[in-house]
Amino acid sequence: DMVQPKKDDTICDPACGTAGFLVAASEYMHTNHEDWFHEKSFREHFNSDMFTGIEFDSTMLRIGAMNLQLHGIEKPNLIGKDSLSEDNADIREQFSLILANPPFKGSLDYDSVDPSVLQTVKTKKTELLFLGLMLRMLKTGGRCAVIVPDGVLFSSSNAHKQIREELVENQKLEAVISMPSGVFRPYAGVSTAMLFFTKTNSGGSDKVWFYDMQNDGFSLDDKRTEVAGSNMPDIVERFGKLEDEVERKRIDQSFLVPVSEIKSNDWDLSINRYKEIIYEDVKYDPPLKIISDIKQLDHERSDALKMLEELLK
Protein backbone atom coordinates (compact mmCIF):
# COMPACT_ATOMS: atom_id res chain seq x y z
CA ASP A 1 0.00 0.00 0.00
CA MET A 2 2.89 2.40 0.64
CA VAL A 3 4.93 1.75 -2.50
CA GLN A 4 1.82 1.38 -4.68
CA PRO A 5 3.16 -0.96 -7.42
CA LYS A 6 2.77 0.49 -10.91
CA LYS A 7 1.51 -1.03 -14.13
CA ASP A 8 4.97 -1.34 -15.69
CA ASP A 9 6.94 -2.21 -12.56
CA THR A 10 9.39 -5.08 -12.45
CA ILE A 11 9.29 -6.30 -8.86
CA CYS A 12 11.94 -8.34 -7.07
CA ASP A 13 12.53 -9.89 -3.67
CA PRO A 14 16.19 -10.99 -3.46
CA ALA A 15 15.52 -13.11 -0.37
CA CYS A 16 12.02 -14.23 -1.27
CA GLY A 17 11.51 -17.29 0.94
CA THR A 18 7.94 -18.39 0.22
CA ALA A 19 7.36 -15.27 -1.94
CA GLY A 20 4.98 -13.52 0.44
CA PHE A 21 5.96 -10.00 -0.65
CA LEU A 22 5.51 -10.85 -4.33
CA VAL A 23 2.09 -12.36 -3.64
CA ALA A 24 1.10 -9.25 -1.66
CA ALA A 25 2.14 -7.03 -4.57
CA SER A 26 0.04 -9.07 -6.99
CA GLU A 27 -2.96 -8.93 -4.66
CA TYR A 28 -2.58 -5.14 -4.40
CA MET A 29 -3.04 -4.92 -8.16
CA HIS A 30 -6.09 -7.19 -8.15
CA THR A 31 -7.62 -5.16 -5.34
CA ASN A 32 -6.85 -1.65 -6.60
CA HIS A 33 -6.40 -2.00 -10.38
CA GLU A 34 -8.60 -4.82 -11.63
CA ASP A 35 -9.07 -2.86 -14.87
CA TRP A 36 -5.39 -3.41 -15.75
CA PHE A 37 -6.11 -7.11 -16.24
CA HIS A 38 -8.44 -6.29 -19.15
CA GLU A 39 -5.35 -5.45 -21.23
CA LYS A 40 -3.54 -8.32 -22.90
CA SER A 41 -0.13 -6.61 -22.73
CA PHE A 42 -0.43 -6.15 -18.96
CA ARG A 43 -1.58 -9.75 -18.40
CA GLU A 44 1.46 -11.01 -20.32
CA HIS A 45 3.75 -8.76 -18.27
CA PHE A 46 2.05 -9.82 -15.03
CA ASN A 47 2.32 -13.53 -15.78
CA SER A 48 5.89 -13.65 -17.09
CA ASP A 49 8.34 -10.89 -16.21
CA MET A 50 6.77 -8.62 -13.57
CA PHE A 51 7.79 -10.75 -10.56
CA THR A 52 11.24 -12.12 -9.73
CA GLY A 53 12.25 -13.96 -6.59
CA ILE A 54 15.74 -15.10 -5.63
CA GLU A 55 16.21 -17.78 -2.99
CA PHE A 56 19.02 -20.28 -2.35
CA ASP A 57 16.92 -22.74 -0.31
CA SER A 58 15.38 -25.18 -2.80
CA THR A 59 12.50 -26.10 -0.47
CA MET A 60 11.53 -22.46 -0.03
CA LEU A 61 11.81 -22.02 -3.79
CA ARG A 62 9.32 -24.82 -4.47
CA ILE A 63 6.87 -23.44 -1.91
CA GLY A 64 7.31 -19.94 -3.40
CA ALA A 65 6.58 -21.24 -6.91
CA MET A 66 3.42 -22.95 -5.70
CA ASN A 67 2.37 -19.86 -3.73
CA LEU A 68 2.71 -17.57 -6.76
CA GLN A 69 0.95 -19.94 -9.14
CA LEU A 70 -1.94 -20.45 -6.72
CA HIS A 71 -2.31 -16.66 -6.66
CA GLY A 72 -2.66 -16.45 -10.41
CA ILE A 73 0.90 -15.79 -11.63
CA GLU A 74 1.34 -18.37 -14.39
CA LYS A 75 5.11 -18.26 -14.98
CA PRO A 76 6.83 -16.93 -11.86
CA ASN A 77 10.48 -16.03 -12.41
CA LEU A 78 12.24 -17.71 -9.49
CA ILE A 79 16.03 -17.97 -9.37
CA GLY A 80 17.77 -20.57 -7.22
CA LYS A 81 20.95 -18.70 -6.31
CA ASP A 82 22.64 -17.07 -3.37
CA SER A 83 21.81 -13.42 -4.02
CA LEU A 84 25.07 -12.14 -2.55
CA SER A 85 27.40 -14.48 -4.44
CA GLU A 86 29.27 -13.85 -7.69
CA ASP A 87 26.86 -16.31 -9.35
CA ASN A 88 24.27 -13.56 -9.13
CA ALA A 89 26.57 -10.75 -10.30
CA ASP A 90 24.87 -10.47 -13.70
CA ILE A 91 21.66 -8.98 -12.23
CA ARG A 92 22.28 -5.24 -12.34
CA GLU A 93 19.93 -2.27 -12.69
CA GLN A 94 17.11 -4.61 -13.65
CA PHE A 95 14.21 -3.85 -11.30
CA SER A 96 12.04 -0.83 -10.62
CA LEU A 97 10.75 -2.02 -7.25
CA ILE A 98 12.29 -4.19 -4.54
CA LEU A 99 10.35 -5.49 -1.55
CA ALA A 100 12.41 -7.48 0.93
CA ASN A 101 12.93 -8.77 4.43
CA PRO A 102 16.49 -10.12 4.11
CA PRO A 103 18.11 -12.37 6.74
CA PHE A 104 19.51 -10.70 9.86
CA LYS A 105 22.56 -11.47 11.94
CA GLY A 106 24.31 -13.54 9.27
CA SER A 107 27.98 -13.24 8.40
CA LEU A 108 29.85 -14.10 5.19
CA ASP A 109 33.51 -14.15 4.23
CA TYR A 110 34.59 -11.48 1.78
CA ASP A 111 35.63 -14.04 -0.83
CA SER A 112 32.08 -15.47 -0.99
CA VAL A 113 30.48 -12.07 -1.74
CA ASP A 114 30.24 -10.43 -5.14
CA PRO A 115 32.92 -7.65 -5.21
CA SER A 116 30.46 -5.11 -6.66
CA VAL A 117 28.43 -5.33 -3.44
CA LEU A 118 31.53 -4.85 -1.29
CA GLN A 119 32.31 -1.67 -3.23
CA THR A 120 29.10 -0.18 -1.85
CA VAL A 121 29.53 -1.46 1.69
CA LYS A 122 32.65 -3.23 2.98
CA THR A 123 31.28 -5.64 5.54
CA LYS A 124 30.57 -9.28 6.35
CA LYS A 125 27.11 -8.61 7.82
CA THR A 126 24.29 -9.89 5.61
CA GLU A 127 21.79 -7.16 6.51
CA LEU A 128 24.23 -4.51 5.21
CA LEU A 129 25.32 -6.56 2.20
CA PHE A 130 21.71 -6.94 1.09
CA LEU A 131 21.25 -3.16 1.12
CA GLY A 132 24.28 -2.84 -1.16
CA LEU A 133 22.89 -5.61 -3.36
CA MET A 134 19.52 -3.89 -3.70
CA LEU A 135 21.18 -0.67 -4.83
CA ARG A 136 23.01 -2.66 -7.51
CA MET A 137 19.86 -4.46 -8.67
CA LEU A 138 17.64 -1.37 -8.87
CA LYS A 139 17.29 0.74 -11.98
CA THR A 140 17.95 4.45 -11.52
CA GLY A 141 14.67 5.78 -10.24
CA GLY A 142 13.78 2.40 -8.76
CA ARG A 143 12.19 2.19 -5.33
CA CYS A 144 12.88 -0.08 -2.38
CA ALA A 145 11.01 -1.02 0.78
CA VAL A 146 13.11 -3.18 3.09
CA ILE A 147 12.95 -4.42 6.68
CA VAL A 148 16.21 -4.14 8.64
CA PRO A 149 17.26 -4.81 12.24
CA ASP A 150 17.48 -1.72 14.44
CA GLY A 151 21.26 -1.89 14.54
CA VAL A 152 21.43 -0.77 10.91
CA LEU A 153 20.00 2.58 12.02
CA PHE A 154 22.51 3.52 14.71
CA SER A 155 25.48 1.14 14.99
CA SER A 156 28.78 2.98 14.91
CA SER A 157 30.93 0.64 12.79
CA ASN A 158 32.41 2.05 9.58
CA ALA A 159 30.24 -0.26 7.47
CA HIS A 160 27.02 0.84 9.18
CA LYS A 161 27.92 4.50 8.73
CA GLN A 162 28.96 3.83 5.13
CA ILE A 163 25.60 2.36 4.08
CA ARG A 164 23.60 5.03 5.93
CA GLU A 165 25.62 7.78 4.27
CA GLU A 166 25.11 6.10 0.91
CA LEU A 167 21.33 6.03 1.34
CA VAL A 168 21.04 9.59 2.63
CA GLU A 169 23.75 11.38 0.66
CA ASN A 170 23.86 9.54 -2.67
CA GLN A 171 20.32 8.14 -2.92
CA LYS A 172 16.94 9.46 -1.77
CA LEU A 173 15.99 8.08 1.61
CA GLU A 174 12.33 8.90 2.15
CA ALA A 175 11.19 7.19 5.34
CA VAL A 176 12.36 5.29 8.41
CA ILE A 177 9.58 3.51 10.30
CA SER A 178 10.63 2.04 13.63
CA MET A 179 8.69 -1.05 14.68
CA PRO A 180 8.38 -2.45 18.21
CA SER A 181 10.23 -5.59 19.18
CA GLY A 182 7.85 -8.51 18.94
CA VAL A 183 6.33 -7.93 15.50
CA PHE A 184 8.11 -11.08 14.27
CA ARG A 185 7.28 -13.28 17.24
CA PRO A 186 7.25 -16.18 17.78
CA TYR A 187 10.12 -16.49 15.29
CA ALA A 188 12.28 -13.58 16.50
CA GLY A 189 12.06 -10.83 19.08
CA VAL A 190 14.56 -8.41 17.55
CA SER A 191 13.55 -4.76 17.07
CA THR A 192 13.25 -3.82 13.42
CA ALA A 193 12.56 -0.89 11.12
CA MET A 194 11.38 -0.30 7.56
CA LEU A 195 13.42 1.79 5.14
CA PHE A 196 11.89 3.36 2.02
CA PHE A 197 14.30 4.81 -0.53
CA THR A 198 14.70 5.60 -4.22
CA LYS A 199 17.89 4.92 -6.17
CA THR A 200 19.07 8.16 -7.77
CA ASN A 201 22.90 7.98 -7.63
CA SER A 202 22.74 11.76 -7.33
CA GLY A 203 21.26 12.37 -3.88
CA GLY A 204 17.86 13.96 -3.47
CA SER A 205 17.23 13.42 0.23
CA ASP A 206 16.03 16.74 1.64
CA LYS A 207 14.13 15.62 4.71
CA VAL A 208 13.62 12.10 6.03
CA TRP A 209 10.26 11.08 7.50
CA PHE A 210 10.36 9.21 10.80
CA TYR A 211 7.45 7.28 12.31
CA ASP A 212 7.41 5.59 15.70
CA MET A 213 5.11 2.60 15.22
CA GLN A 214 3.77 1.40 18.55
CA ASN A 215 0.97 -0.93 17.43
CA ASP A 216 0.88 -3.08 14.29
CA GLY A 217 -2.57 -4.45 15.05
CA PHE A 218 -1.41 -7.54 16.95
CA SER A 219 -0.18 -8.27 20.47
CA LEU A 220 3.60 -8.32 20.88
CA ASP A 221 3.76 -11.71 22.61
CA ASP A 222 4.16 -15.14 21.02
CA LYS A 223 0.39 -15.46 20.48
CA ARG A 224 0.19 -12.36 18.23
CA THR A 225 -3.55 -12.01 18.71
CA GLU A 226 -5.39 -9.17 16.98
CA VAL A 227 -5.71 -5.94 18.99
CA ALA A 228 -7.35 -2.57 18.36
CA GLY A 229 -5.54 0.68 17.65
CA SER A 230 -3.21 -0.34 14.81
CA ASN A 231 -0.92 2.41 13.50
CA MET A 232 -0.87 0.81 10.02
CA PRO A 233 -3.67 2.88 8.42
CA ASP A 234 -2.16 6.09 9.84
CA ILE A 235 1.29 5.21 8.46
CA VAL A 236 -0.05 4.56 4.95
CA GLU A 237 -2.12 7.75 4.96
CA ARG A 238 0.65 10.00 6.25
CA PHE A 239 3.28 8.52 3.92
CA GLY A 240 1.04 9.46 1.00
CA LYS A 241 0.88 13.08 2.17
CA LEU A 242 4.36 13.88 3.47
CA GLU A 243 3.89 17.55 2.63
CA ASP A 244 1.39 17.71 5.50
CA GLU A 245 4.01 16.45 7.95
CA VAL A 246 6.04 19.68 7.84
CA GLU A 247 4.15 21.18 10.77
CA ARG A 248 4.49 18.10 12.98
CA LYS A 249 6.57 18.50 16.14
CA ARG A 250 9.30 16.22 17.42
CA ILE A 251 7.01 15.15 20.25
CA ASP A 252 4.52 13.70 17.74
CA GLN A 253 4.50 10.09 16.57
CA SER A 254 5.82 11.11 13.15
CA PHE A 255 7.88 14.05 11.91
CA LEU A 256 10.41 15.16 9.29
CA VAL A 257 14.14 15.61 9.99
CA PRO A 258 16.44 17.69 7.72
CA VAL A 259 19.31 15.79 6.13
CA SER A 260 21.78 18.35 7.51
CA GLU A 261 20.80 17.30 11.04
CA ILE A 262 21.17 13.61 10.19
CA LYS A 263 24.62 14.30 8.75
CA SER A 264 25.70 16.16 11.89
CA ASN A 265 24.61 13.12 13.95
CA ASP A 266 26.97 10.78 12.07
CA TRP A 267 24.17 9.60 9.75
CA ASP A 268 22.24 8.17 12.72
CA LEU A 269 18.74 7.06 11.62
CA SER A 270 17.38 6.04 15.00
CA ILE A 271 14.15 7.88 15.80
CA ASN A 272 15.22 8.21 19.44
CA ARG A 273 18.04 10.50 18.33
CA TYR A 274 15.54 13.06 17.05
CA LYS A 275 12.33 12.48 19.01
CA GLU A 276 11.66 14.89 21.89
CA ILE A 277 10.15 13.54 25.09
CA ILE A 278 8.26 15.79 27.49
CA TYR A 279 8.63 14.80 31.11
CA GLU A 280 5.85 15.81 33.49
CA ASP A 281 6.68 16.68 37.09
CA VAL A 282 5.04 14.29 39.51
CA LYS A 283 4.39 15.75 42.97
CA TYR A 284 4.25 13.39 45.92
CA ASP A 285 2.98 14.03 49.44
CA PRO A 286 5.61 14.72 52.13
CA PRO A 287 6.97 11.57 53.81
CA LEU A 288 5.21 12.34 57.12
CA LYS A 289 1.87 12.60 55.32
CA ILE A 290 2.48 9.24 53.58
CA ILE A 291 3.38 7.62 56.94
CA SER A 292 0.20 9.06 58.49
CA ASP A 293 -1.89 7.62 55.64
CA ILE A 294 -0.28 4.20 56.10
CA LYS A 295 -1.08 4.29 59.84
CA GLN A 296 -4.69 5.19 59.05
CA LEU A 297 -4.97 2.28 56.58
CA ASP A 298 -3.49 -0.08 59.19
CA HIS A 299 -6.04 1.14 61.73
CA GLU A 300 -8.93 0.58 59.30
CA ARG A 301 -7.62 -2.86 58.41
CA SER A 302 -7.38 -3.80 62.06
CA ASP A 303 -10.95 -2.66 62.70
CA ALA A 304 -12.18 -4.66 59.70
CA LEU A 305 -10.48 -7.82 60.98
CA LYS A 306 -12.04 -7.37 64.43
CA MET A 307 -15.49 -6.94 62.86
CA LEU A 308 -15.02 -10.08 60.73
CA GLU A 309 -13.86 -12.01 63.79
CA GLU A 310 -16.97 -10.97 65.73
CA LEU A 311 -19.22 -12.09 62.85
CA LEU A 312 -17.66 -15.53 62.80
CA LYS A 313 -18.13 -16.20 66.52
XYZ file of C-alpha atoms in Angstrom:
313
model
C 0.000 0.000 0.000
C 2.889 2.400 0.643
C 4.935 1.748 -2.499
C 1.815 1.380 -4.684
C 3.163 -0.961 -7.418
C 2.768 0.489 -10.913
C 1.513 -1.029 -14.128
C 4.967 -1.339 -15.695
C 6.944 -2.208 -12.557
C 9.394 -5.083 -12.449
C 9.287 -6.301 -8.858
C 11.942 -8.339 -7.072
C 12.529 -9.887 -3.672
C 16.195 -10.985 -3.460
C 15.519 -13.105 -0.366
C 12.021 -14.228 -1.266
C 11.514 -17.293 0.939
C 7.942 -18.392 0.216
C 7.359 -15.267 -1.943
C 4.975 -13.522 0.444
C 5.957 -10.004 -0.651
C 5.506 -10.850 -4.329
C 2.086 -12.358 -3.637
C 1.100 -9.254 -1.659
C 2.138 -7.029 -4.575
C 0.040 -9.071 -6.993
C -2.962 -8.929 -4.658
C -2.579 -5.143 -4.395
C -3.045 -4.918 -8.163
C -6.092 -7.190 -8.149
C -7.622 -5.156 -5.338
C -6.847 -1.654 -6.599
C -6.403 -2.000 -10.375
C -8.600 -4.822 -11.631
C -9.068 -2.863 -14.871
C -5.390 -3.413 -15.747
C -6.113 -7.107 -16.244
C -8.442 -6.292 -19.147
C -5.353 -5.450 -21.231
C -3.538 -8.321 -22.903
C -0.127 -6.607 -22.725
C -0.430 -6.150 -18.960
C -1.584 -9.751 -18.398
C 1.464 -11.006 -20.324
C 3.751 -8.757 -18.272
C 2.054 -9.823 -15.032
C 2.321 -13.533 -15.779
C 5.886 -13.651 -17.088
C 8.345 -10.892 -16.215
C 6.773 -8.623 -13.574
C 7.790 -10.747 -10.556
C 11.241 -12.122 -9.728
C 12.246 -13.957 -6.586
C 15.737 -15.099 -5.634
C 16.212 -17.785 -2.992
C 19.017 -20.278 -2.348
C 16.918 -22.743 -0.306
C 15.382 -25.182 -2.797
C 12.503 -26.105 -0.474
C 11.535 -22.459 -0.033
C 11.813 -22.017 -3.793
C 9.324 -24.818 -4.469
C 6.873 -23.440 -1.910
C 7.311 -19.944 -3.402
C 6.576 -21.235 -6.906
C 3.415 -22.952 -5.697
C 2.371 -19.859 -3.733
C 2.711 -17.569 -6.756
C 0.946 -19.937 -9.140
C -1.935 -20.445 -6.715
C -2.305 -16.657 -6.656
C -2.660 -16.448 -10.410
C 0.896 -15.790 -11.634
C 1.342 -18.366 -14.385
C 5.114 -18.264 -14.979
C 6.833 -16.927 -11.857
C 10.482 -16.028 -12.410
C 12.237 -17.713 -9.491
C 16.030 -17.970 -9.372
C 17.771 -20.569 -7.221
C 20.947 -18.700 -6.307
C 22.637 -17.069 -3.368
C 21.807 -13.418 -4.016
C 25.070 -12.144 -2.546
C 27.399 -14.480 -4.444
C 29.274 -13.850 -7.690
C 26.858 -16.308 -9.355
C 24.268 -13.561 -9.133
C 26.569 -10.748 -10.302
C 24.866 -10.468 -13.701
C 21.660 -8.980 -12.227
C 22.277 -5.239 -12.340
C 19.926 -2.274 -12.689
C 17.109 -4.611 -13.648
C 14.207 -3.853 -11.300
C 12.039 -0.829 -10.623
C 10.749 -2.018 -7.249
C 12.294 -4.190 -4.544
C 10.346 -5.489 -1.547
C 12.408 -7.477 0.931
C 12.932 -8.767 4.432
C 16.492 -10.117 4.113
C 18.106 -12.368 6.735
C 19.513 -10.700 9.855
C 22.565 -11.469 11.944
C 24.311 -13.538 9.270
C 27.983 -13.239 8.405
C 29.848 -14.096 5.188
C 33.506 -14.153 4.228
C 34.593 -11.478 1.779
C 35.630 -14.044 -0.834
C 32.079 -15.466 -0.988
C 30.478 -12.075 -1.740
C 30.240 -10.426 -5.139
C 32.917 -7.648 -5.212
C 30.458 -5.111 -6.661
C 28.426 -5.332 -3.439
C 31.533 -4.847 -1.291
C 32.306 -1.668 -3.232
C 29.100 -0.175 -1.850
C 29.529 -1.462 1.693
C 32.653 -3.227 2.983
C 31.281 -5.643 5.541
C 30.571 -9.281 6.348
C 27.109 -8.606 7.819
C 24.293 -9.891 5.612
C 21.792 -7.156 6.514
C 24.229 -4.513 5.206
C 25.322 -6.562 2.200
C 21.707 -6.943 1.091
C 21.247 -3.164 1.123
C 24.284 -2.839 -1.157
C 22.894 -5.610 -3.363
C 19.523 -3.888 -3.697
C 21.178 -0.670 -4.833
C 23.010 -2.657 -7.510
C 19.859 -4.456 -8.670
C 17.635 -1.365 -8.871
C 17.290 0.744 -11.979
C 17.954 4.446 -11.523
C 14.665 5.782 -10.239
C 13.783 2.399 -8.764
C 12.190 2.194 -5.327
C 12.876 -0.076 -2.385
C 11.010 -1.020 0.781
C 13.110 -3.181 3.090
C 12.954 -4.417 6.679
C 16.209 -4.135 8.635
C 17.259 -4.808 12.241
C 17.475 -1.718 14.441
C 21.258 -1.891 14.542
C 21.435 -0.770 10.914
C 20.005 2.584 12.020
C 22.508 3.516 14.713
C 25.475 1.140 14.989
C 28.780 2.977 14.909
C 30.926 0.640 12.792
C 32.413 2.052 9.584
C 30.243 -0.261 7.468
C 27.021 0.841 9.179
C 27.921 4.503 8.730
C 28.956 3.829 5.131
C 25.605 2.356 4.078
C 23.602 5.026 5.928
C 25.622 7.781 4.273
C 25.108 6.097 0.915
C 21.330 6.025 1.343
C 21.039 9.586 2.627
C 23.753 11.377 0.657
C 23.859 9.543 -2.670
C 20.323 8.140 -2.920
C 16.942 9.460 -1.774
C 15.991 8.081 1.606
C 12.328 8.905 2.154
C 11.190 7.192 5.337
C 12.362 5.293 8.409
C 9.578 3.513 10.302
C 10.625 2.044 13.632
C 8.692 -1.050 14.676
C 8.376 -2.453 18.215
C 10.233 -5.591 19.182
C 7.847 -8.511 18.943
C 6.333 -7.935 15.504
C 8.113 -11.077 14.270
C 7.279 -13.276 17.243
C 7.253 -16.183 17.778
C 10.118 -16.487 15.293
C 12.275 -13.582 16.500
C 12.058 -10.828 19.080
C 14.556 -8.406 17.547
C 13.551 -4.756 17.074
C 13.247 -3.819 13.415
C 12.562 -0.888 11.118
C 11.377 -0.301 7.559
C 13.422 1.790 5.135
C 11.894 3.365 2.020
C 14.304 4.806 -0.529
C 14.704 5.596 -4.224
C 17.890 4.921 -6.168
C 19.071 8.163 -7.770
C 22.899 7.977 -7.626
C 22.739 11.762 -7.334
C 21.260 12.365 -3.882
C 17.864 13.961 -3.472
C 17.235 13.422 0.233
C 16.031 16.738 1.643
C 14.129 15.618 4.709
C 13.616 12.104 6.030
C 10.258 11.081 7.498
C 10.363 9.207 10.805
C 7.448 7.280 12.307
C 7.410 5.595 15.700
C 5.107 2.602 15.217
C 3.773 1.399 18.555
C 0.968 -0.929 17.435
C 0.882 -3.080 14.293
C -2.570 -4.454 15.053
C -1.409 -7.538 16.949
C -0.180 -8.266 20.467
C 3.604 -8.324 20.882
C 3.763 -11.706 22.613
C 4.159 -15.135 21.022
C 0.393 -15.463 20.479
C 0.188 -12.361 18.229
C -3.553 -12.013 18.705
C -5.386 -9.171 16.981
C -5.715 -5.935 18.990
C -7.353 -2.574 18.356
C -5.539 0.682 17.649
C -3.209 -0.344 14.809
C -0.915 2.408 13.496
C -0.870 0.811 10.019
C -3.672 2.878 8.417
C -2.160 6.088 9.840
C 1.286 5.212 8.456
C -0.052 4.559 4.951
C -2.124 7.753 4.958
C 0.654 9.997 6.249
C 3.276 8.523 3.918
C 1.042 9.457 0.997
C 0.885 13.084 2.169
C 4.361 13.884 3.466
C 3.888 17.554 2.627
C 1.386 17.709 5.497
C 4.012 16.454 7.947
C 6.040 19.677 7.836
C 4.147 21.179 10.770
C 4.494 18.104 12.976
C 6.566 18.500 16.143
C 9.301 16.220 17.423
C 7.007 15.153 20.254
C 4.520 13.695 17.739
C 4.496 10.091 16.574
C 5.821 11.113 13.147
C 7.878 14.051 11.908
C 10.413 15.165 9.294
C 14.140 15.609 9.985
C 16.436 17.687 7.719
C 19.313 15.788 6.133
C 21.779 18.346 7.510
C 20.800 17.295 11.040
C 21.175 13.605 10.191
C 24.624 14.300 8.754
C 25.704 16.156 11.891
C 24.612 13.115 13.946
C 26.973 10.780 12.067
C 24.170 9.601 9.748
C 22.238 8.170 12.718
C 18.741 7.061 11.624
C 17.383 6.036 15.005
C 14.155 7.877 15.802
C 15.217 8.207 19.441
C 18.036 10.497 18.332
C 15.538 13.065 17.052
C 12.326 12.479 19.009
C 11.662 14.885 21.887
C 10.149 13.542 25.086
C 8.261 15.791 27.488
C 8.634 14.803 31.108
C 5.853 15.815 33.488
C 6.678 16.677 37.092
C 5.038 14.289 39.511
C 4.392 15.746 42.969
C 4.253 13.391 45.922
C 2.985 14.026 49.441
C 5.607 14.719 52.134
C 6.974 11.567 53.812
C 5.212 12.342 57.122
C 1.871 12.598 55.316
C 2.484 9.236 53.580
C 3.380 7.619 56.941
C 0.202 9.055 58.485
C -1.889 7.625 55.639
C -0.279 4.205 56.097
C -1.077 4.286 59.843
C -4.687 5.187 59.053
C -4.969 2.285 56.585
C -3.486 -0.079 59.188
C -6.041 1.139 61.735
C -8.931 0.584 59.296
C -7.617 -2.858 58.409
C -7.376 -3.798 62.064
C -10.951 -2.657 62.696
C -12.185 -4.656 59.698
C -10.484 -7.821 60.981
C -12.040 -7.372 64.433
C -15.495 -6.939 62.858
C -15.019 -10.081 60.732
C -13.858 -12.005 63.795
C -16.968 -10.974 65.728
C -19.221 -12.085 62.853
C -17.656 -15.533 62.798
C -18.126 -16.198 66.517
